XYZ file of C-alpha atoms in Angstrom:
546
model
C 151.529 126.931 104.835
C 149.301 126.199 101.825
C 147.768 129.293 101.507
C 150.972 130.899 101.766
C 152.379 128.858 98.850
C 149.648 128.933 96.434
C 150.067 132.872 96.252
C 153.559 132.160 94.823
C 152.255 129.340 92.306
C 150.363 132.166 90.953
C 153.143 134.693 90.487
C 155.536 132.057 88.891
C 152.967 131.831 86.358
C 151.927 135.187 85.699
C 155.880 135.977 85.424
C 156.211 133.315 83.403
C 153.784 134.433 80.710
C 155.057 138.214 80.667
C 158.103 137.305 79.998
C 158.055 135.116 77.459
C 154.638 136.560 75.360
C 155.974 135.796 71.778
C 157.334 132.688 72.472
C 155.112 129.354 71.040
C 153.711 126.686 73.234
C 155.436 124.061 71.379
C 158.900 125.981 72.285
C 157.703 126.281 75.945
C 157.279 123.391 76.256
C 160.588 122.410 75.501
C 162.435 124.837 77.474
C 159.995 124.137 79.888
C 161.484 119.996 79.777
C 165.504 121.574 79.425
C 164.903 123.729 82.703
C 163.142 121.151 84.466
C 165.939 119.018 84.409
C 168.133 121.183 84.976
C 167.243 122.519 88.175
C 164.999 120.015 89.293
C 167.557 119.121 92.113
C 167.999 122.893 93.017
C 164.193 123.629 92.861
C 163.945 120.659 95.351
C 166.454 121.992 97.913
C 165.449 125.629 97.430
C 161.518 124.817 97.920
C 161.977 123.169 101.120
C 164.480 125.879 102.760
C 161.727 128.175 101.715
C 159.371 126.586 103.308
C 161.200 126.193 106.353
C 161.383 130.520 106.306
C 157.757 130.944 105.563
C 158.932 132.861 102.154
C 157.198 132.668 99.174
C 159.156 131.014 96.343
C 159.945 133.502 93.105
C 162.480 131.926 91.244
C 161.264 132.152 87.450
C 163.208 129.116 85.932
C 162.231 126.996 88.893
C 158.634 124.370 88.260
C 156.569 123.660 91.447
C 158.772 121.501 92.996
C 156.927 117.730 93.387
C 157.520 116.990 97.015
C 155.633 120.108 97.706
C 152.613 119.129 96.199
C 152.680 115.491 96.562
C 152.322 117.061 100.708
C 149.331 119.176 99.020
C 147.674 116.543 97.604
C 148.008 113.980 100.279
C 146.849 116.758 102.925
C 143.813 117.539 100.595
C 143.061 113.811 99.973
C 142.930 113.635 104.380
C 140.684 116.724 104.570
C 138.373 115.484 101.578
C 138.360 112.086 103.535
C 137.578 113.322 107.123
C 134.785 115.657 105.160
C 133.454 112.404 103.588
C 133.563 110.310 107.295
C 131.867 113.246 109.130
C 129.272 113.454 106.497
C 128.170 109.989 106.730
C 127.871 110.241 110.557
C 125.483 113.007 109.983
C 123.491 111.576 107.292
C 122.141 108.068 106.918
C 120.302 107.143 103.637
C 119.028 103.780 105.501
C 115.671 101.664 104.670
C 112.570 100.834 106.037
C 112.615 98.092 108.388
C 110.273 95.343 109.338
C 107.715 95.857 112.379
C 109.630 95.418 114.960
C 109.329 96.285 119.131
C 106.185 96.254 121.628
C 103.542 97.842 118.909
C 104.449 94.356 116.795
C 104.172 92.008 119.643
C 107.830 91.586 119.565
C 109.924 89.026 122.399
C 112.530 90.969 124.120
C 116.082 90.049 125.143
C 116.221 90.220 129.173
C 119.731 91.788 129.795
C 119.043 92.816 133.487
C 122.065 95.341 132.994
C 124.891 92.894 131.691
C 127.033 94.267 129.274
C 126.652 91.190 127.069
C 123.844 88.809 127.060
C 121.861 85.815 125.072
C 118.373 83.588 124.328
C 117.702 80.575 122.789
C 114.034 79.285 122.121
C 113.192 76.666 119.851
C 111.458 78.078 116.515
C 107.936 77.046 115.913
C 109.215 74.535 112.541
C 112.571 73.614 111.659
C 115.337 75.626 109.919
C 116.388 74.169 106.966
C 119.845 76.140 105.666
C 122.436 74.230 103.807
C 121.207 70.632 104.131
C 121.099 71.306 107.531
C 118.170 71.301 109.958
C 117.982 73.306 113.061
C 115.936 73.345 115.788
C 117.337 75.802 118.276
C 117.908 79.607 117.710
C 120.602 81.636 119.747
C 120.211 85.335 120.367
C 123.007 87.683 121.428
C 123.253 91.344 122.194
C 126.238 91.665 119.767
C 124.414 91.197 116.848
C 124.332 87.788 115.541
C 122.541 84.751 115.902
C 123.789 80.946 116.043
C 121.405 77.831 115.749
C 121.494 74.728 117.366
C 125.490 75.021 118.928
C 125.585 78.414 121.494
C 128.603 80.614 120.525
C 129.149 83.371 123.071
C 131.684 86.011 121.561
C 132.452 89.372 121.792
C 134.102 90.687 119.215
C 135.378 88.747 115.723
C 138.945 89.083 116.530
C 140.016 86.249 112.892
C 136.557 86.138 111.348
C 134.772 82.767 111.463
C 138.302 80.765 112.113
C 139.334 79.509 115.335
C 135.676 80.012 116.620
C 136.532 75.977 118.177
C 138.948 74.105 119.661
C 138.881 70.890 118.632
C 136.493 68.996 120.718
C 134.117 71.887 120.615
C 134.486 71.608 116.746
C 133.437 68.147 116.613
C 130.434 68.858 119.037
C 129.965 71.363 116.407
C 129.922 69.937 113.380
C 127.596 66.693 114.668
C 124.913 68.750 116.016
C 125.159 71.181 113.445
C 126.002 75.107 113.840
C 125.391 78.171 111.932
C 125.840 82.058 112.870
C 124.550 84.511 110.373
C 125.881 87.972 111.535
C 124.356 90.911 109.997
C 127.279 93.259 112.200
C 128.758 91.353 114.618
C 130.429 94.148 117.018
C 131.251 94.433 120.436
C 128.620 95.721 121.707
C 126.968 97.047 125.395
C 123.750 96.019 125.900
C 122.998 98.037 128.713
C 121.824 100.659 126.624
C 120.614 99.172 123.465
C 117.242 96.605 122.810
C 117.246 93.454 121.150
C 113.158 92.185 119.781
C 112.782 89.076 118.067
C 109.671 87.128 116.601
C 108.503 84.558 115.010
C 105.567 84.162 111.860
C 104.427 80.540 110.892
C 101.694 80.193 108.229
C 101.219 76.646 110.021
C 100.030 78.037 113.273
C 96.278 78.425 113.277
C 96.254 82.554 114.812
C 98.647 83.758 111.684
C 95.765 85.476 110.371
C 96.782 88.724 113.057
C 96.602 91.863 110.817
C 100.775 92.243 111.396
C 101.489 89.011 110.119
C 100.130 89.845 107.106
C 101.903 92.863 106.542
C 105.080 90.391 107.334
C 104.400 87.905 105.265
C 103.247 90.349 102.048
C 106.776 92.496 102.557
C 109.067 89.061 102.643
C 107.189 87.582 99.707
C 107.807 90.952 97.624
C 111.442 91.127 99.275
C 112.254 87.135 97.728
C 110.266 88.503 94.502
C 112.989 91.485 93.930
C 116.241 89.809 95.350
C 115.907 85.983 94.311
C 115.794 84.412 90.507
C 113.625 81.634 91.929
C 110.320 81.509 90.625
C 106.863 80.128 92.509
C 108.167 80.710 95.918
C 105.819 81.128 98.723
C 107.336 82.485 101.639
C 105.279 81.026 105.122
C 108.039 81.026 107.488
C 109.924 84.863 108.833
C 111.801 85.064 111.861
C 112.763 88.937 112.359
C 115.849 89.615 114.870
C 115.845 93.775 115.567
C 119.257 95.698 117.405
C 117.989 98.662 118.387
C 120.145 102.072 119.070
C 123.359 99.194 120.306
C 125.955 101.419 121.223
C 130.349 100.269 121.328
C 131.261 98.507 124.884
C 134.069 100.823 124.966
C 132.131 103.942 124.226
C 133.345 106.838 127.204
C 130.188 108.080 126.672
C 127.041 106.059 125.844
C 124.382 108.347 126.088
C 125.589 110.853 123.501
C 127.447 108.089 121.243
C 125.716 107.380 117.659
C 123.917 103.944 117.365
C 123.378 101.105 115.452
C 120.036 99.850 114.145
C 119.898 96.533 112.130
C 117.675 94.043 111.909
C 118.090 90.390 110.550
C 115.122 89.088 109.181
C 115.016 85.259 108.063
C 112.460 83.799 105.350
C 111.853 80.326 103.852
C 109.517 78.091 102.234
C 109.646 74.891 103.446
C 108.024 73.270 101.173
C 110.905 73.884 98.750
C 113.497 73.924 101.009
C 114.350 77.226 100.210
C 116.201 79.744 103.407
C 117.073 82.989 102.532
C 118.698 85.844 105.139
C 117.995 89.515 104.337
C 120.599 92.278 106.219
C 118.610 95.290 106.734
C 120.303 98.566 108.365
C 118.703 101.893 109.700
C 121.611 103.289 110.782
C 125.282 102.600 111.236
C 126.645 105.536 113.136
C 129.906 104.639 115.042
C 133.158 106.037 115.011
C 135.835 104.132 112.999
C 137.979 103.873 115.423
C 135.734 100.853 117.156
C 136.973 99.273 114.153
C 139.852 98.150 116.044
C 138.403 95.862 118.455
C 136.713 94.493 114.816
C 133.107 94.291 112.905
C 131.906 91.447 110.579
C 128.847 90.157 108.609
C 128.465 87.278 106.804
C 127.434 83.726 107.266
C 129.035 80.774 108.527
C 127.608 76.782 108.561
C 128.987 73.849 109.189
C 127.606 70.277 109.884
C 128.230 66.593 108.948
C 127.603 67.312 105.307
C 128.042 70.772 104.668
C 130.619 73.994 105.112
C 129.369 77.450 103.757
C 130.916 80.842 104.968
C 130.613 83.853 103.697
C 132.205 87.121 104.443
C 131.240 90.888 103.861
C 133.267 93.072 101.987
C 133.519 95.416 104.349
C 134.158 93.041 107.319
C 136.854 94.346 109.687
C 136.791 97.864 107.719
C 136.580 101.569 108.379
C 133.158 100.806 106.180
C 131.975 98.242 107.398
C 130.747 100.742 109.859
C 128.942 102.595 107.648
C 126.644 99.642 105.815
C 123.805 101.874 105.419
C 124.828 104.447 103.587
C 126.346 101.624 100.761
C 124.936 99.267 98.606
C 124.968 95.602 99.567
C 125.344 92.402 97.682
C 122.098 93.523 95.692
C 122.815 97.009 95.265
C 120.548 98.457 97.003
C 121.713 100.971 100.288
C 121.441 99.483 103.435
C 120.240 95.844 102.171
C 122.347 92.734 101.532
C 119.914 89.362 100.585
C 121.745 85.569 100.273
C 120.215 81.846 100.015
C 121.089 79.792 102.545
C 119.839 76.690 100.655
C 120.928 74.414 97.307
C 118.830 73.717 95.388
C 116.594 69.990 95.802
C 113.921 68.521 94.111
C 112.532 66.623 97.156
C 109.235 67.992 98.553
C 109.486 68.765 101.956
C 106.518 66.701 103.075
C 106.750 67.464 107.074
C 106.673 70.994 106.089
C 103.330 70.184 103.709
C 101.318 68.667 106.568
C 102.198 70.984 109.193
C 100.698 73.637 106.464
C 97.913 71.691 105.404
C 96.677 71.291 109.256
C 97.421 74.681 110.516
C 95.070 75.929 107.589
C 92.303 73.001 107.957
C 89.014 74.740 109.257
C 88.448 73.637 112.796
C 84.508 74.893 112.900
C 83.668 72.065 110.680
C 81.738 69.837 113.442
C 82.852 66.142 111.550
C 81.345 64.800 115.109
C 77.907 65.394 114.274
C 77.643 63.068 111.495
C 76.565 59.887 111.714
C 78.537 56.939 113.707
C 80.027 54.434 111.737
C 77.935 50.834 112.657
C 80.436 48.317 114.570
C 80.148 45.475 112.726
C 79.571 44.687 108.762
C 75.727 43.023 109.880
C 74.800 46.674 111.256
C 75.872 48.280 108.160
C 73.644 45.595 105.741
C 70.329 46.638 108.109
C 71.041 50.270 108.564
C 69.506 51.602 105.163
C 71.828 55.333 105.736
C 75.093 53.878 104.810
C 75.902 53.053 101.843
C 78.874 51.519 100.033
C 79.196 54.391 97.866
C 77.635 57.326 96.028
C 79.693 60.147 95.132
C 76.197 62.958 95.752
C 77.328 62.567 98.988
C 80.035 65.839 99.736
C 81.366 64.838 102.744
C 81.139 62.369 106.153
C 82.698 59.742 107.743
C 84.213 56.330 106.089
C 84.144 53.026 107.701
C 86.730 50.397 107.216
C 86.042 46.576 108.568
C 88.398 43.983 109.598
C 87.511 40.296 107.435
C 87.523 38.355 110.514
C 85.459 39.313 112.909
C 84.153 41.612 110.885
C 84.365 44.275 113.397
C 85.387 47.942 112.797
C 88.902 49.101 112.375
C 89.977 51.658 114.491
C 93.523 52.041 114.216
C 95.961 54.295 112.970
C 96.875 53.641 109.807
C 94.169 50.962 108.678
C 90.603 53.001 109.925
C 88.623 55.263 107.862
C 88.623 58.855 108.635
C 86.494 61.215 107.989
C 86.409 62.609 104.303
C 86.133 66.376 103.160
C 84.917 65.009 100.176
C 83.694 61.592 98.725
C 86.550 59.491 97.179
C 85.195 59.766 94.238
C 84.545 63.693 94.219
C 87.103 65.315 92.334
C 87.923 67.201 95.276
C 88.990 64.322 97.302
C 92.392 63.735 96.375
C 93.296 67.522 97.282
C 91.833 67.658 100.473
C 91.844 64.216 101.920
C 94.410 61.822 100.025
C 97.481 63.982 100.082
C 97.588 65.201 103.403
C 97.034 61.590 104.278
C 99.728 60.785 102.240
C 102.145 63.650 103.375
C 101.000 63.111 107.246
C 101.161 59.267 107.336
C 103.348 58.380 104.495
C 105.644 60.525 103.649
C 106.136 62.387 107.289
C 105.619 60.680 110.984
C 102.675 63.513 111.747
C 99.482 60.883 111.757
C 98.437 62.544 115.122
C 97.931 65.949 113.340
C 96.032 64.216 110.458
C 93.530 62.130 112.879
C 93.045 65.081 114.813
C 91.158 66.899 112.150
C 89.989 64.057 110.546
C 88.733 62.282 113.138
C 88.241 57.989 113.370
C 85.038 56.743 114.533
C 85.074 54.301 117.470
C 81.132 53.707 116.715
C 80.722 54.584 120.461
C 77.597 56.687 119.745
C 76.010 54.431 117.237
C 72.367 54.406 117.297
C 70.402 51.953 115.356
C 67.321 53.475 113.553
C 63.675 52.799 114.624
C 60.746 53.553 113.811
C 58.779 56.703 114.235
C 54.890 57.459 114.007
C 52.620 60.650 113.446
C 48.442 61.187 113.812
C 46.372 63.763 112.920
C 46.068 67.129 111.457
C 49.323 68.923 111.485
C 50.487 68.890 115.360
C 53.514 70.917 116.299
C 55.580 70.945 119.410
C 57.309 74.193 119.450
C 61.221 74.003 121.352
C 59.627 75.627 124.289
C 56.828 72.951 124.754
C 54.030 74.311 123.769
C 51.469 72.008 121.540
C 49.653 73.637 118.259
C 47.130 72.397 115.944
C 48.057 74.033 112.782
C 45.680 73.845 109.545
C 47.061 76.823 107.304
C 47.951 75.574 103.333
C 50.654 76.560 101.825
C 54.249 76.405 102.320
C 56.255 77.395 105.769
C 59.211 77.916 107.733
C 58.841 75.638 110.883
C 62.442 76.497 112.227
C 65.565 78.464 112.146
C 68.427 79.116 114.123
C 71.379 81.661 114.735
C 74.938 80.887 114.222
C 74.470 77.341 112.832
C 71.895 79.044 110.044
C 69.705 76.232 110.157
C 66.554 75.903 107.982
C 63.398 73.714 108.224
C 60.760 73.830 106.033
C 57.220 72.217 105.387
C 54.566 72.566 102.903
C 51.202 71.633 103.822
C 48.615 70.798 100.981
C 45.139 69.214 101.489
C 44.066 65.673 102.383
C 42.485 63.332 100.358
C 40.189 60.599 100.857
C 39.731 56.987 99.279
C 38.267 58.551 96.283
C 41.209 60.825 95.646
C 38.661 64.034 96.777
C 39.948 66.863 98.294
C 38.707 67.104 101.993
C 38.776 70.175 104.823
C 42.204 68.928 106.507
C 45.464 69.444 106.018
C 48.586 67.595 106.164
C 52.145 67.958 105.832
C 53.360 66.323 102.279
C 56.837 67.797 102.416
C 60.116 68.593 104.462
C 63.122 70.330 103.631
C 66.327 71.170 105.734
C 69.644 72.778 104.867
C 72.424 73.513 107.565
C 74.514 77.073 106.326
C 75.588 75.945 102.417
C 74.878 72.420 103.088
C 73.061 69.868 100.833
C 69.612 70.333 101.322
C 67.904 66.920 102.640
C 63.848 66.681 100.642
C 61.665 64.216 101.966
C 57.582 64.164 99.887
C 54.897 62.007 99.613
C 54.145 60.767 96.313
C 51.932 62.356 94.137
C 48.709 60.128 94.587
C 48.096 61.129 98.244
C 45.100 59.093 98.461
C 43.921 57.419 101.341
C 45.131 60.388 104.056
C 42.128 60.259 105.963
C 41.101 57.184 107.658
């Protein structure tokens, strides 16, 4: 019909201009108005009678009537949008997600060939999002999590209302909930895969080559999306849907999939929670649509009520999220905060940093036992009540009566990094004290790495003797006389790069002469980067050989 008609538009025109060669546009134009309204009711009738016979129409004084090509314009605004639909399902501009799946040591979600199916683990440090803290994570197969409150829906048939009754609501809103839903779908997860993990700066084994990569992309991902400055980003949680197909798909294997992935980021320490939307590939026909898609956010708890939802939630396009440009406008990526802004460290947070990244090689239990009572310390010439040359070792703290040492939470020494009065002391020993035991109830993490001395393995110095020329007893048990001069390396050892050093000079007698034996005058000793400990006679020397 429309390529019978367009034929005719032609000829109306080309008569049109033969027959009227001499006339001017400006007088065309008004007959042009004159004969429109003239005939417009004619042209009307007559066009669609023609059309009915399949005849073009050749009236000269008739226009192209308008209910003809209002039907041409609507038809090509259908074609242009079915070209545009079937485009998109062949293309997808997508982004790069995060490691996901086996090769990234990735947790899967156990479906064991239900249709629909969940997980819930508790995270390795609190979620902070809203004024809200959670402590439980919910997984589901139809892409969305929940935290702390389970939520187990299929499809988002009114958005984020009437998710409750009103018990459940209250349950709800005391324990806290939240569901962030990058595309929450109805979706069958017998032939899809859902990975999650986990990356905590606090725990110890971070240092795996993947979580770097993890942490360096998040930190550059807050860095592009968020205005907030100085953020450093040791918490991501990354939830992956992999290739999740519609439940009411007739044919699953050959239907296009999605691929999303949710990935979660914070720093603590500020209280800071952002959620990033990332999508591969969005692939589905619109006409799942009808059983509904969402994404957005939605938290509620005793002091807080945040929801937010997509633009494209329970639309033809909200199907097709990675081919557009999100909130940031960039294609396939939305970013939000899930946080206000406070100006309240988050001191928990602080600790649990400070002790996953506190060296545990340092061996704190080979230094020296604190004495157990104030007496001991005034006849044991190694302690000390001060001196800041000293980097590091243990600090004893004494009760007034009976003078015996403290070893209790809270009122015992610990062991220093550094010297209270080293200017390094306050960064490494009094804050985390003060975030640990003060601000946050985490004293078992602090004493753990700083250890308090029970003076269990106190030994009181005595007094030691040597005879003779240089005698050495090598770790094997073998006995040498040794009379070279100079200066030598009496011991080292692997791993704990231990050094100990003598230098052997010549004897004297009573008249200060120089004699034909040796002794040692000096000993050094340095453990790895250590202080090095010097012990030398004095210079006189006289009166070595009896």
């Amino acid at each position: 019909r429309e390529k019978k008609t367009s034929p005719a538009a032609d000829s109306i025109a080309a008569t049109g201009s033969a027959l009227l060669p001499t006339t001017p546009s400006h007088e065309l134009s008004r007959r042009s108005a004159v004969v429109s309204r003239h005939v417009v009711g004619r042209c009307r009738t007559q066009q669609l009678e023609e059309v009915r016979k399949k005849e073009p129409l050749l009236h000269r004084d008739c226009p192209v009537g308008r209910p003809h090509a209002t039907r041409m314009r609507r038809t090509v605004v259908r074609l242009v949008t079915l070209l545009l639909l079937a485009s998109s399902c062949q293309t997808e501009a997508g982004v790069k997600l995060y490691p996901y799946g086996d090769d990234a040591g990735d947790n899967k979600l156990e479906c064991d060939g239900r249709k629909t199916c969940s997980t819930g683990f508790a995270p390795t440090a609190p979620l902070h999002i809203f004024k809200q803290t959670f402590t439980k994570i919910n997984i589901y197969s139809n892409g969305y999590v929940t935290m702390n409150t389970p939520y187990d829906g299929r499809q988002p048939k009114r958005g984020f209302r009437g998710m409750f009754d009103r018990n459940k609501m209250a349950a709800a809103v005391s324990k806290g909930f939240a569901m962030i839903a990058p595309l929450w779908t109805d979706n069958d997860a017998r032939y899809g895969s859902v990975f999650y993990n986990v990356y905590d700066k606090a725990l110890r084994d971070y240092e795996w080559q993947n979580d770097t990569v993890i942490f360096a992309r998040a930190q550059r991902d807050v860095n592009f999306h968020s205005s907030h400055t100085n953020v450093d980003v040791s918490y991501v949680g990354v939830v992956t849907w992999v290739g999740m197909v519609p439940r009411m798909s007739y044919n699953p294997l050959l239907d296009q999939p999605n691929t999303f992935q949710l990935v979660l980021i914070q720093d603590p320490a500020k209280w800071l929670t952002f959620a990033l939307f990332l999508y591969k590939e969005t692939r589905w026909n619109t006409v799942v649509t009808l059983r509904g898609n969402l994404a957005g956010y939605h938290v509620i708890g005793p002091d807080v009520s945040k929801t937010y939802l997509g633009p494209f939630s329970f639309k033809p396009l909200g199907l097709r999220l990675a081919t557009k440009a999100g909130n940031r406008r960039r294609v396939g990526e939305s970013f939000y905060r899930l946080s206000d802004l406070s100006h309240e460290p988050n001191y928990d947070h602080m600790c649990r940093l400070w002790y996953g990244r506190e060296d545990t090689t340092d061996t704190f239990d080979e230094t020296l036992a604190c004495p157990c009572n104030r007496a001991t310390v005034k006849a044991d010439a190694r302690w000390r009540p001060d001196g800041i040359q000293y980097p590091d070792g243990k600090t004893c703290f004494y009760e007034r009566m009976p003078s015996k040492l403290a070893t209790q939470d809270g009122s015992a020494g610990p062991t220093f990094r550094h010297h209270p009065r080293h200017y390094n002391h306050n960064r490494t020993d009094w804050e985390p004290h003060y975030w640990c035991c003060v601000k946050s109830h985490n004293c078992d993490k602090f004493y753990e790495v700083r250890p308090i001395d029970t003076c269990d393995s106190y030994m009181a110095p005595y007094i030691a003797w040597m005879v003779g020329d240089p005698h050495i007893c090598t770790l094997d048990g073998f006995r040498y006389t040794f009379n070279g001069l100079g200066e030598f390396t009496l011991l080292t050892t692997k791993g704990l790069d231990f050094t100990l050093q003598a230098r052997v000079t010549k004897a004297r007698d009573l008249d200060g002469n120089d004699v034909n034996a040796t002794i040692v005058s000096a000993v050094v000793a340095q453990k790895f980067n250590s202080e090095r400990v010097h012990v030398e006679l004095n210079g006189d020397r006289t009166g070595n050989v009896t």
